[in-house]
Tab-separated table of C-alpha atoms in Angstrom:
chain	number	residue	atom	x	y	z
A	1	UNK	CA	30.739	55.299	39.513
A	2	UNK	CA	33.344	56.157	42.440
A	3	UNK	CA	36.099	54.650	40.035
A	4	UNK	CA	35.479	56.717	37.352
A	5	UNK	CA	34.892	59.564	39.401
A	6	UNK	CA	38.905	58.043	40.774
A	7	UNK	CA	40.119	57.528	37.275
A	8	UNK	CA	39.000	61.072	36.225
A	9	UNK	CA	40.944	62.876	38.784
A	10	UNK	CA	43.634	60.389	38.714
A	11	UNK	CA	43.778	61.705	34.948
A	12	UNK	CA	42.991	65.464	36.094
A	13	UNK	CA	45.905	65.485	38.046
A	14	UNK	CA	48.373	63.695	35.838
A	15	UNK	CA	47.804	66.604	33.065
A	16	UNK	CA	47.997	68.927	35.202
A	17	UNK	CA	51.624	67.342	36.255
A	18	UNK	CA	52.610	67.281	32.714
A	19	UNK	CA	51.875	71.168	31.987
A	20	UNK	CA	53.713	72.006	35.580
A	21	UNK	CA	56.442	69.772	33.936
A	22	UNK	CA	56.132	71.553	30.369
A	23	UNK	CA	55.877	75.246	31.787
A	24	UNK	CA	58.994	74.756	34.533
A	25	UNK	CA	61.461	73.466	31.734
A	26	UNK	CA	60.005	76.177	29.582
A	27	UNK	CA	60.892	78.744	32.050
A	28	UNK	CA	64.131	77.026	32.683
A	29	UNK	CA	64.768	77.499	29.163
A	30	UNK	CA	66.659	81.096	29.039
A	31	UNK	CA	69.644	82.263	30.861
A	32	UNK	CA	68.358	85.149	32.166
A	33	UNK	CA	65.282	83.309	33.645
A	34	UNK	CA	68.089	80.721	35.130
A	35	UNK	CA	69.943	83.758	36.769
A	36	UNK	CA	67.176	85.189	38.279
A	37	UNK	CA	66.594	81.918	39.750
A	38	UNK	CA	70.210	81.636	41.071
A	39	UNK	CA	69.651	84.980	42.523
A	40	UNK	CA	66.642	83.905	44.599
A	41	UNK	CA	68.236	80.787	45.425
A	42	UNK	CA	70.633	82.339	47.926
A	43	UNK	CA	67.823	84.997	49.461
A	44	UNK	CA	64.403	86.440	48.466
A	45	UNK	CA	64.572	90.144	47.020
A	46	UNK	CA	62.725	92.953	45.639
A	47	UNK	CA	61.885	92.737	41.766
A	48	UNK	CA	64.390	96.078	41.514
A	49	UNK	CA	67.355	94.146	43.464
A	50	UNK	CA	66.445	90.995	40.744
A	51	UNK	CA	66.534	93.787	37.546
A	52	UNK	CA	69.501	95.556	38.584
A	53	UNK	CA	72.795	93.230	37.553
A	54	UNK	CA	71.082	92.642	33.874
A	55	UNK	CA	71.863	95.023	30.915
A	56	UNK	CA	67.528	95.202	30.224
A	57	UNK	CA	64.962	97.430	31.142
A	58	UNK	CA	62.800	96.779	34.207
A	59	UNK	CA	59.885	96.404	31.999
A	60	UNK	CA	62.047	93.481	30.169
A	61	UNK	CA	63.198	91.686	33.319
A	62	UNK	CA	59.514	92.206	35.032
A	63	UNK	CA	58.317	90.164	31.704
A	64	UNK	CA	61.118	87.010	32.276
A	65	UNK	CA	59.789	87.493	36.153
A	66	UNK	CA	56.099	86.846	34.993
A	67	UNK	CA	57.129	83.625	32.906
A	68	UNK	CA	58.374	82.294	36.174
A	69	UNK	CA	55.415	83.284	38.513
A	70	UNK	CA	53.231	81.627	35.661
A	71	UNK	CA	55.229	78.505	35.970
A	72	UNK	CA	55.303	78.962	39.790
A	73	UNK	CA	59.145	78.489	40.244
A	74	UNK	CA	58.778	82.210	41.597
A	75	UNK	CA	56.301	83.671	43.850
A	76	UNK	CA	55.031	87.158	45.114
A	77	UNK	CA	54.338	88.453	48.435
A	78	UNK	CA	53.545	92.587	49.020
A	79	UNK	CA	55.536	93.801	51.999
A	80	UNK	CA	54.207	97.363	52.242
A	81	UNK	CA	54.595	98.876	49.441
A	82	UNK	CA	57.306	96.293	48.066
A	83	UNK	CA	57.211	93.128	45.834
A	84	UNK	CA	59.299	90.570	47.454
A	85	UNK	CA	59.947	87.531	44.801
A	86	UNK	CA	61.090	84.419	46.024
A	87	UNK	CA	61.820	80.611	44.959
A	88	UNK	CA	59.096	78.298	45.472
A	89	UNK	CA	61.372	74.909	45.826
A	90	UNK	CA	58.592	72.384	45.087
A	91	UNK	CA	58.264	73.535	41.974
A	92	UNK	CA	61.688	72.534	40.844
A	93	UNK	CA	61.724	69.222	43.497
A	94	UNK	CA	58.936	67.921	40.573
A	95	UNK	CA	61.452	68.596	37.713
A	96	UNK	CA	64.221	67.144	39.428
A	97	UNK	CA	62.303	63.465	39.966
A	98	UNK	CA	61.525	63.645	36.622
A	99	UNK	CA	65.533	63.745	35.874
A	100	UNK	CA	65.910	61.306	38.569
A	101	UNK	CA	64.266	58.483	37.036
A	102	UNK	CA	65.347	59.108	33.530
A	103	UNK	CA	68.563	58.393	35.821
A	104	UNK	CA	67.647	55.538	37.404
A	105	UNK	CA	66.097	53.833	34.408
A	106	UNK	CA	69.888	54.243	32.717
A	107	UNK	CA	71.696	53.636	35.366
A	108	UNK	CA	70.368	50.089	35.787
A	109	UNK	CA	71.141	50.075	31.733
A	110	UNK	CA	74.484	51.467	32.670
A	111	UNK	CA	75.130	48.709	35.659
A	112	UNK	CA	73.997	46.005	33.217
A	113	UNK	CA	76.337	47.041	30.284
A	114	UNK	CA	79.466	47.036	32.793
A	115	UNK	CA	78.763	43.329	34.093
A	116	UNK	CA	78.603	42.261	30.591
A	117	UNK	CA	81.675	44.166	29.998
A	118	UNK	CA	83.484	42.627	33.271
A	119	UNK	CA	81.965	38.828	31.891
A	120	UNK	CA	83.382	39.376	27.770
A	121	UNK	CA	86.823	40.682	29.174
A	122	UNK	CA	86.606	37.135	32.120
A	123	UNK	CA	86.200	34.895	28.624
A	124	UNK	CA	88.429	36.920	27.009
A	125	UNK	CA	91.558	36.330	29.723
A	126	UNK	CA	90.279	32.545	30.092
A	127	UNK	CA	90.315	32.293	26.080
A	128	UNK	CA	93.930	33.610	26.408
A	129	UNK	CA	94.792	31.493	28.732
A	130	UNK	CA	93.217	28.342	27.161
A	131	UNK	CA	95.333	29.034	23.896
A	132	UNK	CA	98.499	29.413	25.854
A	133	UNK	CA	98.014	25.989	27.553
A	134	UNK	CA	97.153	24.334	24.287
A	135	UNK	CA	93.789	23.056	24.933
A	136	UNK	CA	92.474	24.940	22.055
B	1	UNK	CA	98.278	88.269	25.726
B	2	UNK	CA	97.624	84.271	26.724
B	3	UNK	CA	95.709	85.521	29.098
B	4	UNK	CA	93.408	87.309	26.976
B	5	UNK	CA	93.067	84.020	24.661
B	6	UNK	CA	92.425	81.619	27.764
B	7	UNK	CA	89.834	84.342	29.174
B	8	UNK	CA	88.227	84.126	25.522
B	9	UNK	CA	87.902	80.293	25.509
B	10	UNK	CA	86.834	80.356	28.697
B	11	UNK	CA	84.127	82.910	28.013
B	12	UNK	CA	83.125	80.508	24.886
B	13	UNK	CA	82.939	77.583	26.505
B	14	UNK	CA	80.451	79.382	29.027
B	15	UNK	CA	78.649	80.571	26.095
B	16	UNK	CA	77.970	77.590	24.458
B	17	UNK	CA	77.098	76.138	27.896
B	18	UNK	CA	74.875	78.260	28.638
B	19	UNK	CA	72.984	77.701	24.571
B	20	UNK	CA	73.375	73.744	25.702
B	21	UNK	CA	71.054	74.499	28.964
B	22	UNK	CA	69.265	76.219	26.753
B	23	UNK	CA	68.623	73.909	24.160
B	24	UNK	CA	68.134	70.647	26.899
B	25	UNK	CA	65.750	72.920	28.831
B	26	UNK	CA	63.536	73.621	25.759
B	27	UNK	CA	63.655	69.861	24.477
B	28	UNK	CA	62.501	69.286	28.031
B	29	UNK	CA	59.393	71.547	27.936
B	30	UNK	CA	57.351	68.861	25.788
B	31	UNK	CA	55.236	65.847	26.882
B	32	UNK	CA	55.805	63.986	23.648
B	33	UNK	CA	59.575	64.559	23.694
B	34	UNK	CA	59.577	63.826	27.388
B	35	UNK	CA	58.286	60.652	26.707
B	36	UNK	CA	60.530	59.569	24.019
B	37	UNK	CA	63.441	60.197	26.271
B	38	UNK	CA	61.340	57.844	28.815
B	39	UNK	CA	61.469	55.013	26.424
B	40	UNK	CA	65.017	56.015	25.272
B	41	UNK	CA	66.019	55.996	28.691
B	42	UNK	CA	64.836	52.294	28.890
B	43	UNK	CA	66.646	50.851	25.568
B	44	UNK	CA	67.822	52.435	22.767
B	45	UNK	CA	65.409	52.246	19.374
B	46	UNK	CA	64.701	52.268	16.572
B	47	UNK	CA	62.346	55.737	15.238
B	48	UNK	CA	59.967	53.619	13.989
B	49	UNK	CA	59.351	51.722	17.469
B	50	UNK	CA	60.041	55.100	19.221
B	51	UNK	CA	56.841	56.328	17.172
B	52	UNK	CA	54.733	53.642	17.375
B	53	UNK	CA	53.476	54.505	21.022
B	54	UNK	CA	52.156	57.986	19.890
B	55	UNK	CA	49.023	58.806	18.159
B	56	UNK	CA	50.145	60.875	15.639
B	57	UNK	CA	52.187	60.933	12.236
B	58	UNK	CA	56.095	59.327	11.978
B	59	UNK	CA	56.624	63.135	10.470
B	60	UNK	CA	55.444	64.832	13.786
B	61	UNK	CA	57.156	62.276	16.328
B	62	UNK	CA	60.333	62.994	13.834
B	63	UNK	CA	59.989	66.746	14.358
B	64	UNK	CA	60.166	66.313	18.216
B	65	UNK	CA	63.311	63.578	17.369
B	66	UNK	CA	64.959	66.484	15.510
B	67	UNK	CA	64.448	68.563	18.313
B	68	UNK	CA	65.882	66.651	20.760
B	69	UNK	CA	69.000	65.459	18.618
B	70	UNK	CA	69.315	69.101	18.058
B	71	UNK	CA	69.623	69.749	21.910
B	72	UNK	CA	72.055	66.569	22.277
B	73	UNK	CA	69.785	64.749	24.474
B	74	UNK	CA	69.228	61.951	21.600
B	75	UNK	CA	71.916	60.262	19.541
B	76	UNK	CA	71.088	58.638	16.261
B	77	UNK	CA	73.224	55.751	14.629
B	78	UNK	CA	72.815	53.511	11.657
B	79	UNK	CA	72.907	49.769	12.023
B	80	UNK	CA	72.568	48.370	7.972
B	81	UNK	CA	69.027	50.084	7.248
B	82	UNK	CA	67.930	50.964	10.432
B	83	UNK	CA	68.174	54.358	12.312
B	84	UNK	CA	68.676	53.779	15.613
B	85	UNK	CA	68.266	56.218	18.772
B	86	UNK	CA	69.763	56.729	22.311
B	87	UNK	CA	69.967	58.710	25.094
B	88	UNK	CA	73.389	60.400	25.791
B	89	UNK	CA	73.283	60.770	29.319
B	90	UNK	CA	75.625	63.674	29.850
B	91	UNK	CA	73.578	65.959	28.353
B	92	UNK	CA	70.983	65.361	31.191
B	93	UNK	CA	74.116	65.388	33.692
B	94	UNK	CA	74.560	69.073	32.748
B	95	UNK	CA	71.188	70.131	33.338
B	96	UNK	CA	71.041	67.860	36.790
B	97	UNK	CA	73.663	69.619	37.817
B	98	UNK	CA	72.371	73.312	37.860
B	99	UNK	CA	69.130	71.855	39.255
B	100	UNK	CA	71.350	70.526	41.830
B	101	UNK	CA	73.462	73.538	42.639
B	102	UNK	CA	70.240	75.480	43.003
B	103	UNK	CA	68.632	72.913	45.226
B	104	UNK	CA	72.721	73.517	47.983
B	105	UNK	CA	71.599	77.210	47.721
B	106	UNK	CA	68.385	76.522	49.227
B	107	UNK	CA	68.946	73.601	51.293
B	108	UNK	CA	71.465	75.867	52.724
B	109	UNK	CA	68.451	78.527	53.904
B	110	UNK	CA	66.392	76.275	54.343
B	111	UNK	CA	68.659	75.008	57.503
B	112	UNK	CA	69.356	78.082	58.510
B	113	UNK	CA	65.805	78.845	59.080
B	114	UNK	CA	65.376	76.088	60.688
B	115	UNK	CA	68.115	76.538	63.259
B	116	UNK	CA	66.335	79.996	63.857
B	117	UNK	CA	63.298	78.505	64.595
B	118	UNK	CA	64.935	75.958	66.778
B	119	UNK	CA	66.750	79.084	68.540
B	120	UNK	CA	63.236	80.873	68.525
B	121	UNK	CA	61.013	77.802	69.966
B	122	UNK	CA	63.587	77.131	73.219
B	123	UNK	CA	63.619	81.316	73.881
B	124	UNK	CA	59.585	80.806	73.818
B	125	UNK	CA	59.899	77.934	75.982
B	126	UNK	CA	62.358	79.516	78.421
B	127	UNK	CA	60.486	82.681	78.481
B	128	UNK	CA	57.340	80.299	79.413
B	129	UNK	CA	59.397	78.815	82.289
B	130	UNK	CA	60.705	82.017	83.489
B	131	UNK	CA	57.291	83.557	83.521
B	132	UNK	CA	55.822	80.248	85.682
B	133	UNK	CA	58.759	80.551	87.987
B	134	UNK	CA	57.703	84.375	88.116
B	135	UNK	CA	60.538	85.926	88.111
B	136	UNK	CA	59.622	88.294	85.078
């Protein structure tokens, strides 16, 4: 019973991974979404200091803004009567060890390729070699 | 005049940049697609062993193929009959890189927050000494 109960949230928890996963890249998936994320990278700011440098309405920019609270790469605090937004970093740390292990997995593939590479052109010189002495 | 023209290319090549991070992003935001690139990472394949894994039609998995050939994350070659897929790693190098200039923004506030709270911590223990030595 426990290790179903285990297995269950074990499972719970993995799917919930996956749609952080599938709503972060989604969010990451428009260039003004990306900007406002490089503009809360460097400090936190009010939404009308994030909606001012972009050529949209407030009401446009507050909807991009929404996307990334849903996806929580942004969050909200009140300070009086202001919105403060700012980056929450975990959120991306998750998206970059995905990356990271598609990156490991081909880097080994990578490393693998080039000693094969270094071995073919080692035969190749010692094949040269052999047919200049004549013992071919 | 050249100036104009290398300002233009320049301002293309940003352009189609940015559609690439786009594109990569969006290919991303998928847990089938994400796990194609999983086995892609691993070896290259062919779509009918990319497919086999997944319960669902060799129509839909070729849909989310599309997609991420499309976004230049997956290469596709022919070998005789066979269609064969791979991973072309640069187009994950582009998006690893904006994750990772985001991640020196922060990493750069988060030290300096910590060094303020370092500063702040030894004023609250020196104003602790000074007021046990009594001399506020």
């Amino acid at each position: 019973m426990l290790r179903i109960m285990i297995e269950i949230k074990a499972r719970k928890e993995a799917a919930s991974r996956t749609a952080r996963l599938d709503a972060v890249f989604a969010a990451l998936a428009d260039p003004t979404r990306r900007a406002i994320i490089e503009r809360l990278s460097r400090s936190e700011a009010r939404v009308t200091e994030v909606a001012e440098p972009f050529h949209m309405s407030l009401n446009a920019v507050s909807k991009h803004i929404r996307v990334l609270e849903a996806s929580g790469v942004v969050e909200r605090h009140r300070k009086g009567r202001d919105h403060i937004l700012s980056i929450n970093t975990r959120s991306l740390d998750e998206v970059d060890g995905w990356i990271e292990r598609m990156r490991c997995y081909w880097e080994e593939r990578l490393d693998a390729m080039e000693r094969l590479l270094r071995e073919l052109k080692k035969d190749h010189r010692l094949g040269r070699k052999d047919r200049r002495h004549g013992s071919r």
